[in-house]
Coordinates of C-alpha atoms and ligand atoms in Angstrom, one line a residue:
M1 CA 99.1 74.2 84.4
P2 CA 102.2 75.0 86.6
L3 CA 101.2 77.5 89.3
A4 CA 103.6 80.1 88.1
D5 CA 102.0 80.1 84.6
F6 CA 98.5 80.2 86.1
R7 CA 98.6 83.9 86.9
N8 CA 100.2 85.0 83.6
H9 CA 97.7 82.9 81.7
H10 CA 94.8 85.2 82.8
L11 CA 96.3 88.7 82.6
G12 CA 93.5 89.8 80.2
L13 CA 90.8 88.8 82.6
K14 CA 88.6 91.7 83.8
I15 CA 85.7 92.2 86.2
N16 CA 82.2 93.1 84.9
W17 CA 81.9 96.7 86.1
R18 CA 78.2 97.1 85.3
R19 CA 77.4 94.0 87.5
L20 CA 79.5 95.3 90.4
E21 CA 78.0 98.8 90.1
D22 CA 74.5 97.3 90.1
R23 CA 75.2 95.4 93.3
I24 CA 76.7 98.5 95.0
N25 CA 73.6 100.4 94.1
A26 CA 71.3 97.5 95.2
L27 CA 72.9 97.2 98.6
A28 CA 72.8 101.0 99.0
E29 CA 69.0 100.8 98.6
I30 CA 68.8 99.1 102.0
S31 CA 68.3 101.8 104.6
P32 CA 69.3 104.8 102.5
I33 CA 69.7 108.2 104.2
D34 CA 69.6 111.7 102.6
G35 CA 72.5 112.4 100.4
G36 CA 73.0 108.9 99.0
G37 CA 74.5 107.2 102.0
N38 CA 73.3 104.5 104.4
C39 CA 72.5 103.8 108.1
R40 CA 72.9 100.1 108.9
L41 CA 74.3 100.0 112.4
A42 CA 75.6 96.6 113.3
L43 CA 73.0 93.9 114.2
T44 CA 70.1 96.2 113.5
D45 CA 67.2 95.1 111.3
E46 CA 68.8 97.2 108.5
D47 CA 72.1 95.3 108.9
K48 CA 70.1 92.0 108.7
Y49 CA 68.5 93.0 105.4
G50 CA 71.9 93.9 104.0
R51 CA 73.3 90.5 105.2
D52 CA 70.4 88.6 103.6
L53 CA 71.0 90.3 100.3
V54 CA 74.7 89.5 100.2
V55 CA 74.0 85.9 101.4
S56 CA 71.6 85.5 98.4
W57 CA 74.3 86.7 96.0
M58 CA 76.7 84.2 97.6
Q59 CA 74.2 81.4 97.2
N60 CA 73.7 82.3 93.5
L61 CA 77.4 81.9 93.0
G62 CA 77.3 78.5 94.6
L63 CA 79.6 79.4 97.4
D64 CA 79.8 77.2 100.6
I65 CA 78.5 79.7 103.2
T66 CA 79.3 79.5 106.9
I67 CA 78.0 81.8 109.6
D68 CA 80.0 81.8 112.8
V69 CA 79.2 82.4 116.4
V70 CA 79.6 86.2 116.1
G71 CA 77.8 86.5 112.8
N72 CA 80.8 86.6 110.4
I73 CA 79.6 85.4 107.0
I74 CA 82.3 83.4 105.0
G75 CA 81.5 82.3 101.5
V76 CA 84.0 79.9 99.9
W77 CA 84.3 79.0 96.2
N78 CA 85.7 75.5 96.7
V79 CA 88.0 75.0 93.7
G80 CA 91.6 73.8 93.8
H81 CA 93.2 72.7 97.0
G82 CA 94.3 74.0 100.4
A83 CA 93.5 77.1 102.4
P84 CA 91.6 79.8 100.5
V85 CA 92.8 83.2 99.4
M86 CA 90.3 85.4 101.1
S87 CA 89.1 88.9 100.5
G88 CA 86.1 90.8 102.0
S89 CA 85.3 93.6 104.4
H90 CA 82.1 94.8 106.1
I91 CA 78.6 96.0 105.3
D92 CA 77.6 97.5 108.6
T93 CA 77.9 101.3 108.5
V94 CA 78.1 104.3 110.9
R95 CA 74.9 106.3 111.4
T96 CA 75.8 108.7 108.6
G97 CA 77.7 106.2 106.4
G98 CA 78.5 106.3 102.7
R99 CA 77.6 103.6 100.2
F100 CA 81.2 102.4 99.6
D101 CA 82.8 102.1 103.1
G102 CA 83.2 98.3 103.5
C103 CA 80.5 97.4 101.0
Y104 CA 82.7 98.0 98.0
G105 CA 85.3 95.5 99.2
V106 CA 82.7 92.8 99.9
L107 CA 81.0 93.2 96.5
A108 CA 84.2 93.5 94.6
A109 CA 85.3 90.2 96.1
L110 CA 82.1 88.6 95.0
E111 CA 82.6 90.0 91.5
V112 CA 86.1 88.5 91.4
I113 CA 84.7 85.1 91.9
E114 CA 81.9 85.6 89.4
S115 CA 84.3 86.9 86.8
C116 CA 86.5 83.8 87.3
Q117 CA 83.4 81.5 87.0
D118 CA 82.3 83.4 83.8
A119 CA 85.8 82.9 82.3
K120 CA 85.6 79.2 83.3
I121 CA 89.0 79.4 85.0
S122 CA 89.7 77.4 88.0
P123 CA 92.2 78.8 90.5
P124 CA 94.6 76.4 92.2
R125 CA 93.2 77.4 95.6
P126 CA 89.7 78.2 96.8
L127 CA 88.7 81.8 96.9
A128 CA 86.7 83.1 99.9
V129 CA 84.7 86.3 100.7
G130 CA 84.4 87.4 104.4
V131 CA 81.6 89.7 105.6
F132 CA 82.8 90.6 109.1
T133 CA 80.4 91.6 111.8
D134 CA 80.5 95.1 113.4
E135 CA 83.6 96.5 111.7
E136 CA 82.6 100.0 112.6
G137 CA 82.3 99.5 116.3
A138 CA 79.9 102.5 116.4
R139 CA 77.1 100.6 118.1
F140 CA 79.2 97.8 119.8
A141 CA 82.8 98.6 120.6
P142 CA 85.5 97.8 119.8
D143 CA 85.7 98.4 116.1
M144 CA 86.6 95.4 113.9
L145 CA 84.9 93.2 116.6
G146 CA 83.9 90.4 114.2
S147 CA 87.3 89.9 112.5
L148 CA 89.0 90.3 115.9
V149 CA 87.0 87.3 117.3
Y150 CA 87.5 85.5 113.9
V151 CA 91.3 85.5 114.4
G152 CA 91.1 84.6 118.1
G153 CA 91.8 88.1 119.4
M154 CA 88.8 88.3 121.7
P155 CA 87.0 85.4 123.5
V156 CA 83.6 84.7 122.0
E157 CA 81.8 85.1 125.4
Q158 CA 83.3 88.5 125.8
A159 CA 82.0 89.6 122.4
L160 CA 78.6 88.2 123.0
N161 CA 78.4 90.2 126.3
V162 CA 79.3 93.6 124.8
V163 CA 76.5 96.1 125.4
A164 CA 75.4 98.5 122.7
I165 CA 75.4 102.3 123.1
D166 CA 71.6 102.0 122.8
G167 CA 71.4 99.2 125.4
P168 CA 71.0 95.7 123.9
R169 CA 73.6 92.9 124.4
F170 CA 75.5 91.8 121.3
G171 CA 74.6 88.1 121.7
D172 CA 70.9 88.9 122.0
E173 CA 70.9 91.2 118.9
L174 CA 72.8 88.6 116.9
M175 CA 70.1 86.0 117.9
R176 CA 67.3 88.4 117.1
I177 CA 68.4 89.0 113.6
G178 CA 69.0 85.3 113.0
Y179 CA 72.8 85.5 112.5
A180 CA 74.1 83.6 115.5
G181 CA 75.8 80.9 113.5
P182 CA 77.3 77.5 114.4
A183 CA 80.8 77.9 113.0
P184 CA 83.4 78.3 115.8
C185 CA 85.8 81.2 116.2
P186 CA 88.8 81.4 115.6
G187 CA 87.8 80.6 112.1
L188 CA 89.6 79.1 109.2
S189 CA 93.0 80.7 108.6
P190 CA 93.2 81.8 104.9
H191 CA 96.4 81.3 102.8
A192 CA 96.4 85.0 102.3
F193 CA 94.0 88.0 102.7
V194 CA 93.6 91.2 100.7
E195 CA 91.0 93.9 101.3
L196 CA 89.8 96.4 98.7
H197 CA 88.6 99.7 100.4
I198 CA 88.1 103.4 99.7
E199 CA 90.9 105.4 101.3
Q200 CA 88.5 107.6 103.3
G201 CA 91.2 110.3 103.4
P202 CA 92.6 113.0 101.1
M203 CA 96.0 111.6 100.2
L204 CA 95.5 109.8 96.9
E205 CA 93.4 112.6 95.5
A206 CA 95.9 115.2 96.6
N207 CA 98.7 113.3 95.0
R208 CA 96.7 112.6 91.9
V209 CA 97.3 108.8 92.3
R210 CA 94.7 106.2 91.6
I211 CA 95.8 103.3 93.8
G212 CA 97.1 102.9 97.3
A213 CA 99.3 99.9 98.1
V214 CA 98.6 100.0 101.8
T215 CA 101.6 99.3 104.0
S216 CA 100.1 99.5 107.5
V217 CA 97.2 100.5 109.7
Q218 CA 97.8 103.1 112.4
G219 CA 97.3 102.4 116.1
I220 CA 93.9 103.0 117.6
S221 CA 92.9 104.0 121.2
W222 CA 89.3 104.4 122.1
Q223 CA 88.2 105.4 125.6
E224 CA 84.9 106.2 127.2
V225 CA 85.3 109.0 129.8
T226 CA 82.6 109.5 132.5
V227 CA 82.6 112.8 134.4
L228 CA 80.4 112.9 137.5
G229 CA 79.7 116.4 138.9
Q230 CA 76.8 118.0 140.7
S231 CA 73.5 118.7 139.1
N232 CA 72.3 122.1 140.1
H233 CA 70.1 125.0 139.2
A234 CA 71.3 127.0 136.2
G235 CA 70.0 130.2 137.6
T236 CA 70.8 130.1 141.3
T237 CA 74.2 128.4 141.4
P238 CA 77.2 130.8 141.5
M239 CA 79.9 129.9 139.0
S240 CA 82.4 129.5 141.8
L241 CA 80.3 126.7 143.3
R242 CA 79.8 124.7 140.2
H243 CA 81.1 121.2 139.5
D244 CA 80.0 121.1 135.9
P245 CA 80.7 118.0 133.8
A246 CA 79.7 119.8 130.6
Y247 CA 82.4 122.3 131.1
V248 CA 84.9 119.5 131.9
A249 CA 83.9 117.7 128.7
A250 CA 84.5 120.9 126.7
E251 CA 88.0 121.3 128.3
I252 CA 88.8 117.7 127.5
T253 CA 87.8 118.2 123.8
V254 CA 90.0 121.3 123.6
F255 CA 92.9 119.5 125.3
L256 CA 92.7 116.7 122.6
R257 CA 92.8 119.3 119.8
N258 CA 95.8 121.0 121.3
L259 CA 97.6 117.7 121.9
A260 CA 97.1 116.7 118.2
R261 CA 98.5 120.1 117.2
E262 CA 101.4 119.8 119.6
F263 CA 102.3 116.2 118.4
G264 CA 101.8 117.0 114.7
G265 CA 102.6 114.3 112.1
D266 CA 100.0 111.5 112.0
Q267 CA 98.5 112.3 115.4
V268 CA 94.7 112.6 115.3
C269 CA 92.2 113.0 118.2
T270 CA 88.5 113.1 118.1
V271 CA 85.7 113.5 120.6
G272 CA 82.8 112.0 118.6
K273 CA 80.2 111.4 121.2
I274 CA 79.1 113.5 124.2
D275 CA 76.0 112.6 126.3
L276 CA 74.9 114.9 129.1
H277 CA 72.5 114.0 131.9
P278 CA 69.9 115.2 132.5
N279 CA 70.5 117.2 129.3
L280 CA 68.1 120.0 130.1
T281 CA 68.5 123.8 129.5
N282 CA 68.2 125.0 133.0
V283 CA 70.1 122.2 134.8
V284 CA 73.9 122.2 135.4
P285 CA 74.5 118.6 134.3
A286 CA 75.1 115.8 136.8
K287 CA 77.1 113.7 134.3
A288 CA 78.9 113.8 131.0
T289 CA 79.9 110.7 129.1
L290 CA 82.3 111.3 126.1
T291 CA 84.4 109.1 123.8
L292 CA 88.0 109.8 122.9
D293 CA 89.3 108.4 119.6
V294 CA 93.1 108.8 119.5
R295 CA 95.4 107.4 116.8
N296 CA 98.9 107.5 115.6
T297 CA 101.1 105.4 113.2
D298 CA 103.7 105.3 116.0
E299 CA 103.0 103.2 119.0
A300 CA 105.4 105.1 121.3
L301 CA 103.7 108.4 120.4
L302 CA 100.3 106.9 120.9
K303 CA 101.3 105.7 124.4
L304 CA 102.6 109.2 125.2
A305 CA 99.4 110.8 124.0
E306 CA 97.4 108.4 126.3
A307 CA 99.7 109.2 129.2
K308 CA 99.2 113.0 128.7
I309 CA 95.5 112.6 128.5
A310 CA 95.4 110.6 131.7
D311 CA 97.4 113.3 133.5
F312 CA 95.1 116.0 132.2
L313 CA 92.0 114.1 133.4
A314 CA 93.5 113.8 136.9
Q315 CA 94.3 117.5 136.9
I316 CA 90.9 118.7 135.8
A317 CA 89.1 116.3 138.1
A318 CA 90.9 117.9 141.0
S319 CA 90.5 121.5 139.9
E320 CA 86.8 121.2 139.1
G321 CA 85.8 118.9 141.9
V322 CA 84.4 116.2 139.7
K323 CA 85.0 112.4 139.6
I324 CA 86.4 111.1 136.3
S325 CA 86.5 107.4 135.4
T326 CA 87.6 105.9 132.1
R327 CA 86.8 102.6 130.2
E328 CA 88.9 101.3 127.3
L329 CA 86.7 100.6 124.3
S330 CA 89.4 99.7 121.7
R331 CA 93.1 99.4 121.8
F332 CA 95.0 98.2 118.7
E333 CA 98.7 98.7 118.0
P334 CA 99.8 99.7 114.5
V335 CA 99.9 96.8 112.1
I336 CA 102.4 96.3 109.3
F337 CA 101.2 94.4 106.2
D338 CA 103.1 91.6 104.5
D339 CA 105.7 92.9 102.0
R340 CA 104.9 90.2 99.5
V341 CA 101.2 91.3 99.4
I342 CA 102.2 95.0 99.2
D343 CA 104.6 94.2 96.3
C344 CA 101.9 92.2 94.6
V345 CA 99.3 95.0 94.8
E346 CA 101.8 97.6 93.6
S347 CA 103.1 95.6 90.7
I348 CA 99.7 94.5 89.5
A349 CA 98.4 98.1 89.8
K350 CA 101.3 99.3 87.6
Q351 CA 100.9 96.4 85.2
Q352 CA 97.3 97.5 84.6
G353 CA 98.4 101.0 83.9
N354 CA 97.5 102.8 87.2
T355 CA 99.4 105.3 89.2
V356 CA 100.1 103.8 92.6
Q357 CA 101.7 104.8 95.9
R358 CA 102.5 103.1 99.1
M359 CA 100.7 104.5 102.1
P360 CA 99.4 103.8 105.7
S361 CA 95.8 103.5 106.5
G362 CA 94.3 106.1 108.9
A363 CA 91.2 104.0 109.3
G364 CA 90.9 100.7 111.0
H365 CA 90.1 97.7 108.8
D366 CA 89.4 93.9 109.0
A367 CA 92.6 93.3 107.2
Q368 CA 94.5 94.5 110.3
M369 CA 93.0 91.6 112.2
M370 CA 93.6 89.0 109.4
A371 CA 97.3 90.1 109.4
R372 CA 97.5 88.2 112.7
V373 CA 96.9 84.8 111.0
C374 CA 98.1 85.1 107.4
P375 CA 99.9 87.3 104.9
S376 CA 97.6 90.3 104.4
G377 CA 97.4 93.6 102.7
M378 CA 95.0 96.2 101.3
I379 CA 94.2 98.1 98.1
F380 CA 92.9 101.7 98.3
V381 CA 91.0 103.8 95.8
P382 CA 90.6 107.6 96.2
S383 CA 87.8 109.2 98.1
V384 CA 86.6 112.5 96.5
K385 CA 87.6 115.4 98.8
G386 CA 88.8 112.7 101.3
I387 CA 85.3 112.5 102.7
S388 CA 83.9 109.4 104.5
H389 CA 81.7 108.5 107.4
N390 CA 79.4 111.0 105.6
A391 CA 76.6 110.4 103.1
A392 CA 78.6 112.5 100.6
E393 CA 81.3 109.8 100.5
F394 CA 82.1 109.3 96.8
T395 CA 84.6 107.5 94.5
Q396 CA 84.7 107.8 90.7
D397 CA 83.5 104.7 88.7
V398 CA 86.8 104.5 86.8
D399 CA 88.6 104.2 90.1
L400 CA 86.2 101.7 91.6
E401 CA 86.5 99.5 88.4
A402 CA 90.3 99.8 88.5
G403 CA 90.5 98.8 92.1
A404 CA 88.3 95.7 91.5
N405 CA 90.5 94.6 88.6
I406 CA 93.6 94.9 90.8
L407 CA 91.8 92.8 93.5
L408 CA 91.0 90.2 90.8
H409 CA 94.6 89.7 89.8
T410 CA 96.0 90.1 93.3
M411 CA 93.8 87.3 94.6
L412 CA 94.8 85.1 91.6
A413 CA 98.4 85.9 92.2
L414 CA 98.1 85.1 95.9
T415 CA 96.9 81.6 95.1
T416 CA 100.5 80.9 94.0
L417 CA 102.1 82.6 97.0
E418 CA 104.4 80.1 98.6
E419 CA 103.4 78.8 102.0
S420 CA 104.4 81.1 104.9
Q421 CA 107.5 79.9 106.7
N422 CA 106.0 80.6 110.2
Ligands
LIG501 O1 87.1 103.4 113.1 C1 87.6 103.1 112.0 O2 88.7 103.4 111.7 C2 86.8 102.2 111.1 O3 86.0 103.0 110.3 N1 86.1 101.2 111.8
LIG502 MN1 85.4 100.4 106.5
LIG503 MN1 84.1 103.0 108.5

């Protein structure tokens, strides 16, 4: 069958929603938290149990499974010829994660393969599913660490030596959970990559649109800021003599909020983590360690925000008599997806009767790393009330099913994408 006809020949093919729903619920049973979400921080035992379950489903589908040196799991359905069309995402979560963030994309990709197998169709290229390690970066920074190493964006040794916020070394935890694999990184470059994900923001719901054809991912700047002051007695130390890291941390948090307000547009700033030492009621802290998450779709504005923050840190260190040091945790420039993949997602979404809009991604995703090695793109479905990184994260079944059917036909269409000219 000529490649061009291949896609049109299967337009009626649909995923099995019940089967996909059952798998989403089964994975969500692993380390559930109150409210219906999950806590499976990267390389914890809970992450291992989730990995084991997904690997068992890959085995049942007869996929060729490789585990690489940073624990990425790649399952390939070896039909057809040449480099595979790959989909996938992550199954690690933040501490207060929802059941869809990442997991939906991995399980929908498995469902695409199983639906093709059920229909006894044989795509002209292999189809692959990637389960990337530590996409969240919540325990081991940076975020998207596994896919970054997969595409050669970070040396393996550097990744293995990353230290978790709770102490252990990445490489040791990977060994401990039994996912230190033999496959080298950089890994196999796919022919094309498309990731299905919940939007995690309010745009699709606000616009009453079902599908997002994602055009780009905004730039991300993560820093750890350490403020060293002088521990002192809370009762006896006059305010004028204090060098108080907790106060400085609060001023930094307020500065970030005001900077986002001043910049407006897509600028977002978050202080998500503050640790005080010794963290006691009657002690002026000796040290504050906080994280800054600063993002913008525009690289020049992101750089300007970073420069303004650096100036403020220098000023407040001088005025409060504290010592401030910073450590970069993540720094990714904005990524633009391949027009052909965006067009494909948009046209297939319309063909299947969905409302669709083009939009940037506020969250980071593995697709932004895959875009370094092959034509890549993403499909979004709405998040109810735009909530995510929260157990209350929710997406309607009808939207989840629609997204998976678009993934099915986008992957099949990408098997006939002409070779990139680069
Ligand atoms: O941080 C992010 O945007 C993603 O959830 N890792
Ligand atoms: Mn995610
Ligand atoms: Mn996430």
